[in-house]
Amino acid sequence: MKRQSPNYGKIPPPVLSHEDRLKAGLKAVAARKKRALIKEQLASGKISYLQAIHSDSLDVNRMKVIDLLKAIPKVGEVRAKLIMERAGISLSRRIGGLGKNQLEKLEKEMLVNQVQTPLGKLIVISGPGGVGKSTISKELGKQPNIWVSISATTREPRAGEIDGVDYLFLTDEKFDSMVANGEFLEWAEFAGNRYGTPNEPVSRRRKNGQNVILEIEIAGARQIRKNEPGALLVFIAPPSMEELAGRLIERGTDDPARQAARLALAEVEMAASDEFDEVVINYQVEDTVASLVSLLS
Ligand code: 5GP
């Protein structure tokens, strides 16, 4: 009888052109670089293993769990293998392939082995409206270990604002029910609308070792001062009140009556600066961000 080759009937692998091979090669190099960077960040403590494990980056998800564990200071190969064995995870498993159960077991084993993730810091950025807090927070959010909290509000979205990205835009009823259920870390009324920081995402991120920024107004900052004594409160001040008035007008998101009301409020807000741990004058966004990053470290 005629014997068939083992590949008989199988679809042959695709033939890649030279250009495709080059592209694939470059992609692989970029992914390797990214994985090396993550290992470096783990080794220096810039990110925690929990953050890496819960990351939604594809490059991280393709990393082997064992390589991630080995990169953590004081873990090493022997301990990493032991932890994985105890958690019932095979050595070839990649981060993206971990199930919920395995993740829980891994976290438990890490605790048993005293690989603890220090609680991320809570940093409040406050100051008068128009001072540039949101631009500063957005820039800070690009740093590796910083997450900017997404507030809930009852105000209408402005042009270009996206629900779930800029704010969680809620109805009055939904806001009321979150207040009643104690779902806010703080909340306050500002210029006729309510604003609040949902508790759960903040505590989850901090537990994973991530530093969390709250960009909020003064009354909310006072609540954080009272309820979270370890938080760092930073007041962002304008170079002058004239400059602040100019920025509020340039912004063009409010009508003149509202602008005047916001400016009057800003005068009151400025008086609260000495309740804060730090005051940073926002001359240039890059310099302000650099000062805040150094405050964090
Ligand atoms: P805007 O309506 O201009 O986006 O924000 C108005 C004010 O509400 C700003 O001073 C902003 O910092 C503050 N704000 C935004 N989110 C929150 C929050 O979750 N809690 C508190 N207390 N204030 C917030």
CSV table of C-alpha atoms and ligand atoms in Angstrom, one decimal:
chain,number,residue,atom,x,y,z
A,1,MET,CA,0.0,0.0,0.0
A,2,LYS,CA,1.2,3.5,-0.8
A,3,ARG,CA,2.2,5.4,2.3
A,4,GLN,CA,1.1,9.0,2.6
A,5,SER,CA,3.4,11.7,3.8
A,6,PRO,CA,2.6,13.0,7.4
A,7,ASN,CA,1.6,16.3,5.9
A,8,TYR,CA,-0.8,14.8,3.4
A,9,GLY,CA,-4.1,16.8,3.4
A,10,LYS,CA,-2.7,19.5,5.7
A,11,ILE,CA,-2.8,23.2,4.7
A,12,PRO,CA,0.8,24.2,3.9
A,13,PRO,CA,2.1,27.1,6.0
A,14,PRO,CA,1.7,30.5,4.3
A,15,VAL,CA,4.7,31.6,2.2
A,16,LEU,CA,5.8,35.0,3.5
A,17,SER,CA,7.2,37.6,1.1
A,18,HIS,CA,10.6,39.2,2.0
A,19,GLU,CA,8.7,42.3,3.1
A,20,ASP,CA,6.3,40.4,5.3
A,21,ARG,CA,9.2,38.5,7.0
A,22,LEU,CA,10.9,41.9,7.6
A,23,LYS,CA,7.8,43.3,9.1
A,24,ALA,CA,7.3,40.3,11.4
A,25,GLY,CA,10.9,40.4,12.5
A,26,LEU,CA,10.6,44.1,13.4
A,27,LYS,CA,7.4,43.4,15.3
A,28,ALA,CA,9.1,40.6,17.3
A,29,VAL,CA,12.0,42.9,18.1
A,30,ALA,CA,9.6,45.6,19.4
A,31,ALA,CA,7.7,43.1,21.5
A,32,ARG,CA,11.0,41.7,23.0
A,33,LYS,CA,12.0,45.3,23.8
A,34,LYS,CA,8.7,45.9,25.5
A,35,ARG,CA,9.0,42.8,27.6
A,36,ALA,CA,12.5,43.7,28.6
A,37,LEU,CA,11.3,47.1,29.7
A,38,ILE,CA,8.5,45.5,31.8
A,39,LYS,CA,11.1,43.3,33.5
A,40,GLU,CA,13.3,46.3,34.2
A,41,GLN,CA,10.3,48.2,35.7
A,42,LEU,CA,9.5,45.2,37.8
A,43,ALA,CA,13.1,44.9,39.0
A,44,SER,CA,13.3,48.5,39.9
A,45,GLY,CA,9.9,48.5,41.7
A,46,LYS,CA,8.4,51.0,39.2
A,47,ILE,CA,5.5,48.6,38.6
A,48,SER,CA,4.2,45.8,40.8
A,49,TYR,CA,3.7,42.2,39.7
A,50,LEU,CA,0.0,42.7,40.2
A,51,GLN,CA,-0.1,45.5,37.7
A,52,ALA,CA,1.8,43.5,35.2
A,53,ILE,CA,-0.5,40.5,35.7
A,54,HIS,CA,-3.6,42.5,35.3
A,55,SER,CA,-2.3,44.5,32.4
A,56,ASP,CA,-4.3,44.5,29.2
A,57,SER,CA,-1.2,45.0,27.0
A,58,LEU,CA,-0.8,42.1,24.5
A,59,ASP,CA,3.0,42.2,24.9
A,60,VAL,CA,2.6,41.6,28.6
A,61,ASN,CA,0.0,38.9,28.1
A,62,ARG,CA,2.4,37.0,25.8
A,63,MET,CA,5.1,36.9,28.5
A,64,LYS,CA,5.6,33.7,30.4
A,65,VAL,CA,4.5,33.9,34.1
A,66,ILE,CA,7.9,32.4,35.2
A,67,ASP,CA,9.8,35.2,33.4
A,68,LEU,CA,7.7,37.8,35.1
A,69,LEU,CA,8.2,36.2,38.6
A,70,LYS,CA,11.9,35.9,38.0
A,71,ALA,CA,12.2,39.6,37.3
A,72,ILE,CA,10.8,40.5,40.8
A,73,PRO,CA,13.5,41.5,43.3
A,74,LYS,CA,14.3,38.7,45.8
A,75,VAL,CA,12.2,36.0,43.9
A,76,GLY,CA,14.7,34.3,41.6
A,77,GLU,CA,14.3,31.1,39.6
A,78,VAL,CA,14.0,28.6,42.5
A,79,ARG,CA,11.4,30.6,44.4
A,80,ALA,CA,9.5,31.4,41.2
A,81,LYS,CA,9.3,27.7,40.3
A,82,LEU,CA,8.1,26.8,43.8
A,83,ILE,CA,5.4,29.5,43.7
A,84,MET,CA,4.1,28.3,40.4
A,85,GLU,CA,4.1,24.7,41.5
A,86,ARG,CA,2.2,25.6,44.6
A,87,ALA,CA,-0.3,27.7,42.7
A,88,GLY,CA,-0.8,24.8,40.2
A,89,ILE,CA,0.5,26.7,37.2
A,90,SER,CA,2.6,25.0,34.5
A,91,LEU,CA,6.0,26.5,33.8
A,92,SER,CA,5.1,27.2,30.2
A,93,ARG,CA,1.9,29.2,31.0
A,94,ARG,CA,1.8,32.8,29.7
A,95,ILE,CA,0.2,35.7,31.6
A,96,GLY,CA,-2.7,36.0,29.2
A,97,GLY,CA,-3.5,32.3,29.7
A,98,LEU,CA,-4.1,32.6,33.5
A,99,GLY,CA,-7.6,31.8,34.6
A,100,LYS,CA,-9.3,33.6,37.5
A,101,ASN,CA,-8.7,30.7,39.8
A,102,GLN,CA,-5.0,30.5,39.0
A,103,LEU,CA,-4.7,34.3,39.5
A,104,GLU,CA,-6.2,34.0,42.9
A,105,LYS,CA,-3.9,31.1,43.8
A,106,LEU,CA,-0.9,32.9,42.5
A,107,GLU,CA,-1.7,36.0,44.6
A,108,LYS,CA,-2.1,33.8,47.6
A,109,GLU,CA,1.2,32.1,47.1
A,110,MET,CA,2.9,35.5,46.5
A,111,LEU,CA,1.6,36.6,49.9
A,112,VAL,CA,2.8,33.4,51.6
A,113,ASN,CA,6.2,34.1,50.1
A,114,GLN,CA,6.0,37.6,51.4
A,115,VAL,CA,6.1,39.2,47.9
A,116,GLN,CA,3.9,42.1,48.9
A,117,THR,CA,2.8,45.0,46.8
A,118,PRO,CA,2.9,48.3,48.7
A,119,LEU,CA,-0.3,50.2,48.5
A,120,GLY,CA,-0.2,52.8,45.8
A,121,LYS,CA,-0.2,56.5,46.8
A,122,LEU,CA,-3.2,58.7,46.7
A,123,ILE,CA,-2.5,62.2,45.3
A,124,VAL,CA,-5.1,64.9,45.2
A,125,ILE,CA,-4.6,67.7,42.6
A,126,SER,CA,-6.8,70.7,43.3
A,127,GLY,CA,-6.8,74.4,42.7
A,128,PRO,CA,-9.0,77.0,41.0
A,129,GLY,CA,-11.0,76.2,37.9
A,130,GLY,CA,-9.0,77.1,34.7
A,131,VAL,CA,-5.6,76.6,36.3
A,132,GLY,CA,-4.8,73.7,34.1
A,133,LYS,CA,-5.5,70.8,36.5
A,134,SER,CA,-7.0,68.5,33.8
A,135,THR,CA,-4.1,69.0,31.4
A,136,ILE,CA,-1.7,68.3,34.1
A,137,SER,CA,-3.6,65.1,35.2
A,138,LYS,CA,-3.7,63.9,31.6
A,139,GLU,CA,0.0,64.3,31.3
A,140,LEU,CA,0.6,62.6,34.6
A,141,GLY,CA,-1.6,59.7,33.5
A,142,LYS,CA,1.0,58.9,30.8
A,143,GLN,CA,3.6,58.0,33.4
A,144,PRO,CA,4.0,54.2,33.9
A,145,ASN,CA,2.7,53.8,37.5
A,146,ILE,CA,0.0,56.5,37.6
A,147,TRP,CA,-3.7,56.1,37.1
A,148,VAL,CA,-6.0,59.2,36.9
A,149,SER,CA,-9.3,58.5,38.5
A,150,ILE,CA,-12.4,59.0,36.3
A,151,SER,CA,-15.0,61.1,38.2
A,152,ALA,CA,-18.7,60.8,38.1
A,153,THR,CA,-20.7,64.0,37.4
A,154,THR,CA,-24.2,65.2,36.9
A,155,ARG,CA,-23.2,67.9,34.5
A,156,GLU,CA,-23.8,67.7,30.8
A,157,PRO,CA,-20.9,66.5,28.6
A,158,ARG,CA,-19.1,69.3,26.8
A,159,ALA,CA,-18.3,69.0,23.1
A,160,GLY,CA,-15.8,66.3,22.6
A,161,GLU,CA,-16.1,64.8,26.0
A,162,ILE,CA,-16.6,61.0,26.1
A,163,ASP,CA,-18.6,59.1,28.7
A,164,GLY,CA,-16.3,56.7,30.6
A,165,VAL,CA,-13.2,58.6,29.5
A,166,ASP,CA,-13.5,62.2,30.6
A,167,TYR,CA,-16.2,61.6,33.2
A,168,LEU,CA,-18.9,59.1,34.0
A,169,PHE,CA,-21.9,61.2,33.1
A,170,LEU,CA,-24.7,60.3,35.4
A,171,THR,CA,-28.3,61.2,36.0
A,172,ASP,CA,-29.3,62.8,39.3
A,173,GLU,CA,-31.0,59.6,40.3
A,174,LYS,CA,-28.0,57.4,39.6
A,175,PHE,CA,-25.7,59.9,41.5
A,176,ASP,CA,-28.2,59.9,44.5
A,177,SER,CA,-28.1,56.1,44.6
A,178,MET,CA,-24.3,56.0,44.5
A,179,VAL,CA,-24.2,58.5,47.4
A,180,ALA,CA,-26.8,56.4,49.3
A,181,ASN,CA,-24.7,53.2,48.8
A,182,GLY,CA,-21.5,54.8,50.0
A,183,GLU,CA,-19.9,54.3,46.6
A,184,PHE,CA,-18.0,57.6,46.6
A,185,LEU,CA,-14.7,58.3,48.2
A,186,GLU,CA,-15.7,61.9,48.2
A,187,TRP,CA,-18.3,64.0,46.4
A,188,ALA,CA,-19.2,67.7,46.2
A,189,GLU,CA,-21.4,70.2,44.5
A,190,PHE,CA,-19.6,72.7,42.2
A,191,ALA,CA,-21.1,75.4,40.1
A,192,GLY,CA,-24.6,73.8,40.2
A,193,ASN,CA,-23.5,70.2,39.4
A,194,ARG,CA,-22.3,67.3,41.5
A,195,TYR,CA,-19.0,65.6,41.1
A,196,GLY,CA,-17.7,62.4,42.9
A,197,THR,CA,-14.9,59.9,43.0
A,198,PRO,CA,-16.0,56.3,42.7
A,199,ASN,CA,-14.4,54.3,45.5
A,200,GLU,CA,-13.9,50.9,44.0
A,201,PRO,CA,-11.6,51.6,41.0
A,202,VAL,CA,-9.4,53.8,43.2
A,203,SER,CA,-8.9,51.1,45.9
A,204,ARG,CA,-8.5,48.4,43.4
A,205,ARG,CA,-5.7,50.3,41.6
A,206,ARG,CA,-4.0,51.2,44.8
A,207,LYS,CA,-4.1,47.6,46.0
A,208,ASN,CA,-2.3,46.7,42.8
A,209,GLY,CA,0.4,49.2,43.7
A,210,GLN,CA,-0.6,51.9,41.3
A,211,ASN,CA,-0.4,55.5,42.3
A,212,VAL,CA,-3.8,57.2,41.9
A,213,ILE,CA,-4.4,60.9,41.0
A,214,LEU,CA,-7.7,62.6,41.9
A,215,GLU,CA,-8.3,65.9,40.1
A,216,ILE,CA,-10.9,67.4,42.3
A,217,GLU,CA,-12.2,70.7,43.7
A,218,ILE,CA,-11.5,72.0,47.2
A,219,ALA,CA,-14.4,70.6,49.2
A,220,GLY,CA,-13.6,67.1,47.9
A,221,ALA,CA,-9.9,67.6,48.7
A,222,ARG,CA,-11.0,68.5,52.3
A,223,GLN,CA,-13.0,65.2,52.6
A,224,ILE,CA,-9.9,63.3,51.4
A,225,ARG,CA,-7.7,65.1,54.0
A,226,LYS,CA,-10.2,63.9,56.7
A,227,ASN,CA,-10.8,60.3,55.4
A,228,GLU,CA,-7.4,59.4,53.9
A,229,PRO,CA,-4.7,60.8,56.1
A,230,GLY,CA,-1.9,59.3,54.0
A,231,ALA,CA,-3.0,61.2,50.9
A,232,LEU,CA,-0.7,63.9,49.4
A,233,LEU,CA,-2.7,67.1,48.7
A,234,VAL,CA,-1.2,69.3,46.0
A,235,PHE,CA,-2.6,72.8,45.2
A,236,ILE,CA,-2.0,74.0,41.7
A,237,ALA,CA,-1.8,77.8,41.6
A,238,PRO,CA,-1.9,80.1,38.6
A,239,PRO,CA,1.1,82.5,38.0
A,240,SER,CA,-1.4,85.4,38.7
A,241,MET,CA,-5.1,86.0,38.9
A,242,GLU,CA,-5.0,88.0,35.7
A,243,GLU,CA,-3.6,85.0,33.9
A,244,LEU,CA,-6.3,82.7,35.4
A,245,ALA,CA,-9.0,85.1,34.2
A,246,GLY,CA,-7.5,85.0,30.7
A,247,ARG,CA,-7.4,81.2,30.7
A,248,LEU,CA,-11.1,81.0,31.7
A,249,ILE,CA,-12.1,83.4,28.9
A,250,GLU,CA,-9.9,81.6,26.3
A,251,ARG,CA,-11.3,78.2,27.2
A,252,GLY,CA,-14.6,79.5,25.7
A,253,THR,CA,-16.7,76.6,27.2
A,254,ASP,CA,-18.8,78.9,29.4
A,255,ASP,CA,-21.0,82.0,28.7
A,256,PRO,CA,-19.8,85.4,30.3
A,257,ALA,CA,-22.1,85.1,33.3
A,258,ARG,CA,-20.8,81.7,34.1
A,259,GLN,CA,-17.2,82.9,33.5
A,260,ALA,CA,-17.7,85.7,36.0
A,261,ALA,CA,-19.1,83.2,38.5
A,262,ARG,CA,-16.2,80.8,38.0
A,263,LEU,CA,-13.7,83.7,38.5
A,264,ALA,CA,-15.4,84.7,41.8
A,265,LEU,CA,-15.3,81.1,42.9
A,266,ALA,CA,-11.6,80.9,41.9
A,267,GLU,CA,-10.8,83.8,44.3
A,268,VAL,CA,-12.4,81.8,47.2
A,269,GLU,CA,-10.6,78.6,46.1
A,270,MET,CA,-7.2,80.4,46.1
A,271,ALA,CA,-7.7,81.2,49.8
A,272,ALA,CA,-7.6,77.4,50.5
A,273,SER,CA,-4.1,76.9,49.2
A,274,ASP,CA,-2.5,76.8,52.7
A,275,GLU,CA,-4.6,73.7,53.6
A,276,PHE,CA,-2.5,71.7,51.2
A,277,ASP,CA,0.7,69.8,51.6
A,278,GLU,CA,2.3,71.4,48.5
A,279,VAL,CA,1.6,74.4,46.3
A,280,VAL,CA,2.9,74.2,42.7
A,281,ILE,CA,2.6,77.2,40.5
A,282,ASN,CA,1.7,76.2,37.0
A,283,TYR,CA,3.9,78.3,34.7
A,284,GLN,CA,4.5,75.5,32.2
A,285,VAL,CA,2.7,72.2,32.1
A,286,GLU,CA,5.9,70.2,31.5
A,287,ASP,CA,7.6,71.8,34.5
A,288,THR,CA,4.5,71.3,36.7
A,289,VAL,CA,4.3,67.6,35.7
A,290,ALA,CA,8.0,67.1,36.4
A,291,SER,CA,7.6,68.7,39.9
A,292,LEU,CA,4.7,66.4,40.6
A,293,VAL,CA,6.5,63.3,39.4
A,294,SER,CA,9.5,64.1,41.6
A,295,LEU,CA,7.1,64.7,44.6
A,296,LEU,CA,5.7,61.2,44.0
A,297,SER,CA,9.1,59.5,44.1
B,1,5GP,P1,-15.4,70.8,35.1
B,1,5GP,O1,-16.9,70.8,35.1
B,1,5GP,O2,-14.8,72.0,34.6
B,1,5GP,O3,-14.9,69.5,34.4
B,1,5GP,O4,-15.0,70.6,36.6
B,1,5GP,C1,-15.4,71.4,37.6
B,1,5GP,C2,-14.6,71.2,38.9
B,1,5GP,O5,-15.0,69.9,39.4
B,1,5GP,C3,-13.1,71.2,38.7
B,1,5GP,O6,-12.6,72.0,39.7
B,1,5GP,C4,-12.8,69.7,38.9
B,1,5GP,O7,-11.5,69.6,39.5
B,1,5GP,C5,-13.8,69.3,39.9
B,1,5GP,N1,-14.1,67.8,39.9
B,1,5GP,C6,-14.0,67.0,38.9
B,1,5GP,N2,-14.2,65.7,39.3
B,1,5GP,C7,-14.4,65.8,40.7
B,1,5GP,C8,-14.7,64.8,41.7
B,1,5GP,O8,-14.8,63.6,41.5
B,1,5GP,N3,-14.9,65.3,42.9
B,1,5GP,C9,-14.8,66.6,43.2
B,1,5GP,N4,-15.0,67.0,44.5
B,1,5GP,N5,-14.5,67.6,42.3
B,1,5GP,C10,-14.3,67.2,41.0
